XYZ file of N, CA and C in Angstrom:
606
model
N 0.837 -1.201 0.000
C 0.000 0.000 0.000
C 0.874 1.254 0.000
N 1.926 1.248 0.814
C 2.809 2.417 0.847
C 3.504 2.610 -0.509
N 3.862 1.501 -1.142
C 4.477 1.590 -2.465
C 3.530 2.193 -3.494
N 2.269 1.789 -3.428
C 1.276 2.342 -4.352
C 1.034 3.822 -4.076
N 1.081 4.205 -2.808
C 0.960 5.625 -2.467
C 2.095 6.427 -3.109
N 3.299 5.893 -3.036
C 4.458 6.575 -3.627
C 4.300 6.697 -5.138
N 3.814 5.635 -5.775
C 3.598 5.664 -7.223
C 2.544 6.711 -7.588
N 1.438 6.724 -6.833
C 0.366 7.692 -7.093
C 0.870 9.122 -6.921
N 1.632 9.376 -5.848
C 2.171 10.721 -5.608
C 3.121 11.132 -6.728
N 3.945 10.199 -7.182
C 4.870 10.490 -8.277
C 4.143 10.817 -9.563
N 3.072 10.082 -9.844
C 2.283 10.333 -11.052
C 1.684 11.735 -11.036
N 1.109 12.100 -9.890
C 0.475 13.413 -9.772
C 1.527 14.524 -9.844
N 2.654 14.311 -9.162
C 3.723 15.306 -9.172
C 4.239 15.543 -10.585
N 4.469 14.485 -11.330
C 4.976 14.614 -12.697
C 3.965 15.327 -13.590
N 2.688 14.975 -13.424
C 1.640 15.610 -14.232
C 1.596 17.114 -13.967
N 1.615 17.493 -12.697
C 1.538 18.910 -12.343
C 2.794 19.662 -12.760
N 3.954 19.013 -12.626
C 5.200 19.663 -13.028
C 5.190 19.974 -14.525
N 4.744 19.017 -15.321
C 4.660 19.239 -16.771
C 3.625 20.298 -17.110
N 2.499 20.262 -16.402
C 1.430 21.230 -16.669
C 1.905 22.658 -16.409
N 2.562 22.874 -15.265
C 2.999 24.232 -14.931
C 4.214 24.652 -15.762
N 5.031 23.695 -16.157
C 6.145 24.032 -17.046
C 5.622 24.574 -18.370
N 4.497 24.020 -18.830
C 3.888 24.488 -20.082
C 3.155 25.805 -19.898
N 2.295 25.855 -18.867
C 1.403 27.008 -18.710
C 2.114 28.235 -18.158
N 3.120 28.025 -17.309
C 3.819 29.155 -16.687
C 5.210 29.346 -17.273
N 5.897 28.245 -17.513
C 7.280 28.345 -17.980
C 7.433 28.531 -19.471
N 6.355 28.298 -20.227
C 6.426 28.485 -21.664
C 7.028 27.327 -22.420
N 7.192 26.183 -21.750
C 7.742 25.015 -22.424
C 6.631 24.288 -23.198
N 7.039 23.338 -24.001
C 6.076 22.530 -24.758
C 6.363 21.063 -24.468
N 6.011 20.656 -23.256
C 6.270 19.286 -22.819
C 4.994 18.468 -23.011
N 5.130 17.322 -23.612
C 3.969 16.452 -23.802
C 3.484 15.950 -22.444
N 2.191 16.069 -22.211
C 1.608 15.646 -20.937
C 0.670 14.477 -21.186
N 0.898 13.397 -20.487
C 0.008 12.237 -20.577
C -1.027 12.306 -19.461
N -2.267 12.018 -19.793
C -3.314 11.990 -18.776
C -3.125 10.843 -17.788
N -2.216 9.936 -18.102
C -1.951 8.831 -17.189
C -1.475 9.348 -15.838
N -0.755 10.480 -15.845
C -0.290 11.049 -14.581
C -1.439 11.463 -13.678
N -2.486 12.016 -14.294
C -3.649 12.437 -13.509
C -4.353 11.257 -12.868
N -4.158 10.056 -13.412
C -4.785 8.858 -12.853
C -4.218 8.513 -11.487
N -3.132 9.184 -11.086
C -2.629 9.001 -9.726
C -3.669 9.362 -8.688
N -4.522 10.346 -9.002
C -5.608 10.720 -8.087
C -6.594 9.566 -7.932
N -6.909 8.910 -9.046
C -7.825 7.768 -8.985
C -7.237 6.659 -8.112
N -5.935 6.449 -8.232
C -5.274 5.436 -7.413
C -5.331 5.814 -5.940
N -5.161 7.096 -5.637
C -5.278 7.567 -4.258
C -6.672 7.282 -3.693
N -7.707 7.529 -4.484
C -9.073 7.298 -4.021
C -9.303 5.819 -3.714
N -8.808 4.958 -4.587
C -8.951 3.512 -4.361
C -8.216 3.100 -3.085
N -7.015 3.632 -2.906
C -6.243 3.314 -1.707
C -6.940 3.805 -0.446
N -7.591 4.959 -0.513
C -8.315 5.482 0.641
C -9.443 4.542 1.037
N -10.201 4.065 0.040
C -11.273 3.125 0.327
C -10.747 1.848 0.954
N -9.602 1.385 0.448
C -8.985 0.175 0.995
C -8.574 0.384 2.449
N -7.872 1.483 2.704
C -7.296 1.710 4.034
C -8.370 1.887 5.096
N -9.390 2.709 4.819
C -10.377 2.949 5.870
C -11.234 1.713 6.131
N -11.420 0.882 5.114
C -12.133 -0.371 5.338
C -11.282 -1.317 6.178
N -9.993 -1.351 5.893
C -9.090 -2.258 6.614
C -8.919 -1.830 8.073
N -8.742 -0.522 8.316
C -8.479 -0.070 9.689
C -9.729 -0.130 10.566
N -10.907 -0.228 9.967
C -12.136 -0.331 10.754
C -12.684 -1.754 10.775
N -11.875 -2.717 10.353
C -12.366 -4.103 10.229
C -12.769 -4.711 11.568
N -12.166 -4.260 12.661
C -12.471 -4.822 13.979
C -13.467 -3.977 14.760
N -14.091 -3.063 14.062
C -15.094 -2.220 14.715
C -14.527 -0.862 15.084
N -15.226 0.180 14.706
C -14.811 1.546 15.019
C -16.051 2.411 15.092
N -16.150 3.211 16.152
C -17.293 4.096 16.293
C -17.208 5.246 15.303
N -18.357 5.787 14.893
C -18.352 6.874 13.904
C -17.632 8.124 14.383
N -17.776 8.461 15.669
C -17.138 9.678 16.190
C -15.618 9.523 16.171
N -15.150 8.373 16.651
C -13.706 8.118 16.669
C -13.154 8.095 15.248
N -13.864 7.437 14.358
C -13.404 7.345 12.972
C -13.302 8.727 12.334
N -14.366 9.527 12.450
C -14.373 10.843 11.818
C -13.351 11.779 12.450
N -13.173 11.669 13.761
C -12.182 12.514 14.436
C -10.779 12.209 13.925
N -10.476 10.925 13.780
C -9.153 10.539 13.288
C -8.933 10.996 11.849
N -9.955 10.881 11.017
C -9.831 11.323 9.624
C -9.649 12.831 9.550
N -10.418 13.565 10.385
C -10.336 15.025 10.371
C -8.953 15.484 10.812
N -8.432 14.865 11.859
C -7.099 15.219 12.354
C -6.039 14.927 11.297
N -6.274 13.892 10.520
C -5.272 13.477 9.524
C -5.213 14.425 8.319
N -6.368 14.912 7.857
C -6.358 15.679 6.609
C -6.597 17.176 6.779
N -7.356 17.571 7.809
C -7.785 18.968 7.886
C -6.667 19.962 8.199
N -5.818 19.737 9.211
C -4.833 20.782 9.555
C -3.947 21.204 8.390
N -3.408 20.243 7.663
C -2.519 20.585 6.547
C -3.302 21.261 5.425
N -4.509 20.775 5.152
C -5.346 21.383 4.112
C -5.697 22.821 4.484
N -6.110 23.039 5.736
C -6.452 24.387 6.182
C -5.230 25.307 6.160
N -4.071 24.771 6.538
C -2.844 25.574 6.551
C -2.546 26.104 5.149
N -2.562 25.228 4.155
C -2.230 25.660 2.796
C -3.353 26.489 2.165
N -4.585 26.275 2.625
C -5.676 27.143 2.174
C -5.461 28.561 2.678
N -5.020 28.696 3.932
C -4.741 30.022 4.490
C -3.558 30.677 3.786
N -2.528 29.890 3.479
C -1.361 30.438 2.769
C -1.783 30.977 1.400
N -2.572 30.177 0.675
C -3.033 30.599 -0.652
C -3.926 31.829 -0.549
N -4.784 31.859 0.466
C -5.662 33.009 0.680
C -4.858 34.267 0.956
N -3.817 34.136 1.783
C -2.962 35.287 2.098
C -2.278 35.818 0.848
N -1.808 34.914 -0.015
C -1.162 35.349 -1.257
C -2.173 36.052 -2.162
N -3.402 35.511 -2.216
C -4.453 36.147 -3.026
C -4.756 37.561 -2.547
N -4.720 37.748 -1.238
C -5.046 39.057 -0.673
C -3.871 40.036 -0.778
N -2.660 39.531 -0.522
C -1.498 40.405 -0.455
C -0.784 40.564 -1.792
N -0.863 39.542 -2.628
C -0.175 39.576 -3.930
C -1.120 39.096 -5.028
N -2.219 39.788 -5.252
C -3.201 39.333 -6.254
C -2.612 39.234 -7.660
N -1.530 39.966 -7.925
C -0.911 39.922 -9.251
C -0.250 38.574 -9.526
N -0.088 37.763 -8.485
C 0.505 36.432 -8.673
C -0.459 35.479 -9.360
N -1.732 35.857 -9.406
C -2.750 35.029 -10.040
C -3.280 35.772 -11.258
N -3.354 35.078 -12.369
C -3.754 35.719 -13.623
C -5.172 36.282 -13.550
N -6.127 35.447 -13.139
C -7.527 35.871 -13.174
C -8.277 35.632 -11.867
N -7.786 34.717 -11.048
C -8.518 34.322 -9.857
C -8.632 35.458 -8.849
N -9.850 35.682 -8.363
C -10.112 36.652 -7.314
C -10.757 35.929 -6.139
N -10.535 36.455 -4.961
C -11.053 35.803 -3.758
C -12.317 36.490 -3.280
N -13.319 35.701 -2.898
C -14.485 36.249 -2.208
C -14.786 35.361 -1.015
N -15.552 35.881 -0.083
C -15.786 35.186 1.188
C -16.480 33.850 0.990
N -17.466 33.795 0.102
C -18.198 32.551 -0.136
C -17.292 31.449 -0.659
N -16.397 31.816 -1.568
C -15.465 30.842 -2.138
C -14.515 30.317 -1.064
N -14.062 31.229 -0.205
C -13.165 30.828 0.884
C -13.871 29.911 1.877
N -15.084 30.282 2.298
C -15.805 29.478 3.287
C -16.163 28.102 2.738
N -16.562 28.051 1.484
C -16.854 26.753 0.869
C -15.613 25.864 0.896
N -14.483 26.435 0.528
C -13.236 25.674 0.538
C -12.897 25.208 1.944
N -13.086 26.087 2.910
C -12.733 25.776 4.304
C -13.526 24.584 4.816
N -14.777 24.481 4.386
C -15.650 23.403 4.871
C -15.758 22.250 3.863
N -14.738 22.096 3.036
C -14.619 20.952 2.124
C -15.748 20.874 1.103
N -16.188 22.036 0.640
C -17.231 22.091 -0.373
C -16.676 22.739 -1.640
N -16.986 22.151 -2.775
C -16.606 22.771 -4.036
C -17.534 23.948 -4.314
N -17.011 24.960 -4.978
C -17.832 26.101 -5.374
C -17.252 26.701 -6.646
N -18.005 27.599 -7.238
C -17.587 28.223 -8.492
C -16.898 29.551 -8.209
N -15.693 29.724 -8.742
C -14.979 30.980 -8.517
C -15.307 32.001 -9.596
N -14.632 33.137 -9.556
C -14.958 34.224 -10.476
C -14.613 33.902 -11.926
N -13.785 32.887 -12.154
C -13.431 32.511 -13.528
C -14.414 31.487 -14.103
N -15.360 31.027 -13.259
C -16.322 30.038 -13.716
C -15.885 28.609 -13.479
N -14.703 28.425 -12.881
C -14.199 27.081 -12.595
C -14.710 26.588 -11.245
N -14.983 25.297 -11.172
C -15.431 24.682 -9.925
C -14.216 24.108 -9.213
N -14.036 24.480 -7.954
C -12.884 23.979 -7.214
C -12.817 24.559 -5.825
N -11.592 24.704 -5.327
C -11.343 25.274 -4.003
C -10.247 26.331 -4.121
N -10.089 27.116 -3.064
C -9.041 28.148 -3.061
C -7.684 27.512 -3.333
N -7.422 26.397 -2.656
C -6.210 25.628 -2.919
C -6.472 24.785 -4.161
N -5.736 25.046 -5.218
C -6.043 24.444 -6.513
C -6.241 22.942 -6.498
N -5.387 22.236 -5.761
C -5.487 20.774 -5.729
C -6.425 20.288 -4.622
N -7.095 21.221 -3.958
C -7.943 20.854 -2.821
C -9.222 20.127 -3.199
N -9.564 20.124 -4.483
C -10.805 19.449 -4.886
C -10.771 17.969 -4.500
N -9.575 17.368 -4.516
C -9.481 15.948 -4.159
C -9.817 15.735 -2.691
N -9.445 16.703 -1.840
C -9.753 16.604 -0.408
C -11.260 16.653 -0.186
N -11.972 17.409 -1.017
C -13.436 17.470 -0.907
C -14.046 16.095 -1.152
N -13.525 15.369 -2.124
C -14.002 14.011 -2.390
C -13.647 13.078 -1.237
N -12.420 13.207 -0.745
C -11.990 12.379 0.387
C -12.913 12.605 1.586
N -13.149 13.874 1.901
C -13.934 14.189 3.091
C -15.376 13.723 2.936
N -15.928 13.855 1.732
C -17.291 13.377 1.496
C -17.388 11.882 1.769
N -16.412 11.133 1.269
C -16.454 9.693 1.483
C -16.243 9.351 2.952
N -15.335 10.050 3.620
C -15.133 9.810 5.050
C -16.417 10.074 5.826
N -17.080 11.181 5.503
C -18.315 11.536 6.201
C -19.387 10.481 5.967
N -19.514 10.059 4.724
C -20.492 9.032 4.385
C -20.175 7.721 5.108
N -18.921 7.336 5.090
C -18.473 6.108 5.748
C -18.768 6.179 7.244
N -18.455 7.332 7.861
C -18.690 7.496 9.297
C -20.163 7.442 9.655
N -21.001 8.066 8.832
C -22.441 8.060 9.102
C -23.015 6.651 9.007
N -22.565 5.890 8.011
C -23.087 4.545 7.854
C -22.539 3.578 8.896
N -21.471 3.977 9.591
C -20.992 3.161 10.707
C -22.006 3.136 11.850
N -22.930 4.098 11.840
C -23.982 4.140 12.875
C -25.011 3.034 12.667
N -25.061 2.477 11.468
C -26.060 1.459 11.145
C -25.556 0.067 11.510
N -26.466 -0.878 11.684
C -26.050 -2.276 11.856
C -25.235 -2.732 10.650
N -24.310 -3.654 10.878
C -23.392 -4.072 9.819
C -24.104 -4.584 8.576
N -25.260 -5.227 8.767
C -25.941 -5.798 7.605
C -26.491 -4.723 6.676
N -26.647 -3.488 7.203
C -27.124 -2.386 6.374
C -25.996 -1.487 5.885
N -24.825 -1.620 6.504
C -23.731 -0.692 6.240
C -23.341 -0.674 4.761
N -22.933 -1.811 4.246
C -22.430 -1.850 2.874
C -23.538 -1.623 1.847
N -24.680 -2.243 2.073
C -25.777 -2.079 1.123
C -26.192 -0.614 1.033
N -26.306 0.039 2.180
C -26.733 1.434 2.196
C -25.721 2.355 1.549
N -24.459 2.203 1.937
C -23.426 3.087 1.408
C -23.219 2.863 -0.087
N -23.150 1.613 -0.484
C -22.910 1.303 -1.891
C -24.081 1.749 -2.763
N -25.290 1.591 -2.242
C -26.471 2.027 -3.004
C -26.465 3.535 -3.204
N -26.084 4.262 -2.151
C -26.060 5.724 -2.250
C -25.003 6.196 -3.244
N -23.831 5.561 -3.216
C -22.776 5.936 -4.156
C -23.183 5.624 -5.598
N -23.807 4.477 -5.799
C -24.256 4.104 -7.139
C -25.346 5.059 -7.625
N -26.230 5.453 -6.722
C -27.292 6.396 -7.073
C -26.698 7.750 -7.468
N -25.677 8.200 -6.720
C -25.016 9.465 -7.041
C -24.336 9.415 -8.399
N -23.707 8.279 -8.690
C -23.035 8.132 -9.984
C -24.042 8.151 -11.127
N -25.194 7.480 -10.932
C -26.220 7.437 -11.979
C -26.893 8.794 -12.162
N -27.005 9.551 -11.077
C -27.724 10.827 -11.132
C -27.034 11.852 -12.013
N -25.702 11.716 -12.196
C -24.997 12.704 -13.022
C -25.454 12.673 -14.478
N -26.070 11.557 -14.891
C -26.564 11.458 -16.266
C -27.957 12.057 -16.409
N -28.568 12.382 -15.268
C -29.940 12.884 -15.286
C -29.986 14.404 -15.195
N -29.161 14.974 -14.315
C -29.163 16.431 -14.175
C -27.788 16.922 -13.756
N -27.557 18.204 -13.953
C -26.298 18.844 -13.573
C -26.456 19.449 -12.188
N -25.685 18.987 -11.216
C -25.852 19.468 -9.848
C -25.204 20.830 -9.640
N -25.607 21.558 -8.605
C -24.859 22.772 -8.247
C -23.457 22.379 -7.804
N -22.549 23.329 -7.784
C -21.140 23.031 -7.508
C -20.947 22.292 -6.189
N -21.653 22.734 -5.134
C -21.428 22.131 -3.824
C -21.872 20.665 -3.764
N -22.776 20.260 -4.668
C -23.271 18.880 -4.675
C -22.574 18.003 -5.708
N -21.641 18.586 -6.457
C -21.026 17.828 -7.544
C -20.169 16.671 -7.043
N -19.740 16.721 -5.786
C -18.976 15.612 -5.219
C -19.863 14.382 -5.063
N -21.089 14.613 -4.594
C -22.009 13.498 -4.375
C -22.611 12.988 -5.675
N -22.837 13.894 -6.625
C -23.424 13.513 -7.913
C -22.275 13.291 -8.890
N -21.581 12.192 -8.701
C -20.368 11.919 -9.474
C -20.051 10.433 -9.411
N -19.321 9.974 -10.412
C -18.892 8.570 -10.410
C -17.580 8.372 -9.654
N -16.859 9.449 -9.357
C -15.565 9.314 -8.687
C -15.634 8.593 -7.339
N -16.675 8.815 -6.510
C -16.732 8.076 -5.248
C -16.783 6.560 -5.425
N -17.142 6.091 -6.617
C -17.124 4.646 -6.861
C -15.703 4.092 -6.771
N -14.711 4.956 -6.963
C -13.331 4.505 -6.827
C -13.012 4.168 -5.367
N -13.560 4.948 -4.439
C -13.414 4.604 -3.023
C -14.077 3.253 -2.754
N -15.229 3.073 -3.364
C -15.963 1.820 -3.202
C -15.140 0.642 -3.722
N -14.440 0.828 -4.839
C -13.585 -0.234 -5.370
C -12.512 -0.608 -4.354
N -11.960 0.401 -3.678
C -10.969 0.132 -2.634
C -11.565 -0.636 -1.471
N -12.811 -0.308 -1.113
C -13.507 -1.029 -0.033
C -13.659 -2.507 -0.391
N -14.058 -2.770 -1.622
C -14.264 -4.150 -2.056
C -12.945 -4.925 -2.069
N -11.865 -4.264 -2.494
C -10.559 -4.906 -2.465
C -10.139 -5.234 -1.039
N -10.422 -4.316 -0.115
C -10.083 -4.567 1.291
C -10.886 -5.734 1.843
N -12.157 -5.806 1.473
C -12.997 -6.918 1.931
C -12.431 -8.249 1.427
N -12.013 -8.273 0.176
C -11.432 -9.491 -0.391
C -10.133 -9.847 0.327
N -9.341 -8.826 0.650
C -8.072 -9.065 1.340
C -8.300 -9.586 2.758
N -9.243 -8.971 3.475
C -9.545 -9.387 4.843
C -10.041 -10.829 4.888
N -10.836 -11.191 3.896
C -11.357 -12.569 3.830
C -10.379 -13.546 3.180
N -9.203 -13.011 2.839
C -8.117 -13.829 2.282
C -8.491 -14.525 0.980
N -9.252 -13.795 0.169
C -9.539 -14.322 -1.166
C -8.276 -14.218 -2.005
N -7.998 -15.224 -2.780
C -6.811 -15.235 -3.613
C -7.181 -15.593 -5.062
N -6.540 -14.931 -5.982
C -6.722 -15.283 -7.389
C -5.763 -16.396 -7.744
N -6.166 -17.301 -8.628
C -5.245 -18.362 -9.034
C -4.074 -17.772 -9.819
């Protein structure tokens, strides 16, 4: 798992390095979308890890507290740094402007639309944290249910959200739930279940 984390981080780092070298540095480096798939690998790993670490039982409050402590401080720190740069050095950003609603949405792990019309967070790469937090919250809430309802309920809700994107376009704050991306967390959960039960492929 740690090795896969390193591979995923390397993929994302290479993709972003090439992207900024082109957009800011003026280079013409070929960028493969395969690098962006590192995010998908991260989502699968997250589903695997949280399923594995809660295999012996974990209360929803304890689970959510541990997840919040793990991801929120660093995310909030870099959100504040980016916000300070936006306020003090707005010329560092080509078009992006800061408003209170955009900042608050980002702070509370919600996607929103900025002044350029893009959906995201103040911290450019923070959109992935919004997906992570949504899945953690969903996972924690379903931990309140009896085990026989846990997987059926959570998986049904994720599948419903994925199907709903073909029916209507959600507002920015709901786009995390109305998306197929959370199914990647679900894939990680299923892999963890297979691992815990010691299923082996021939």
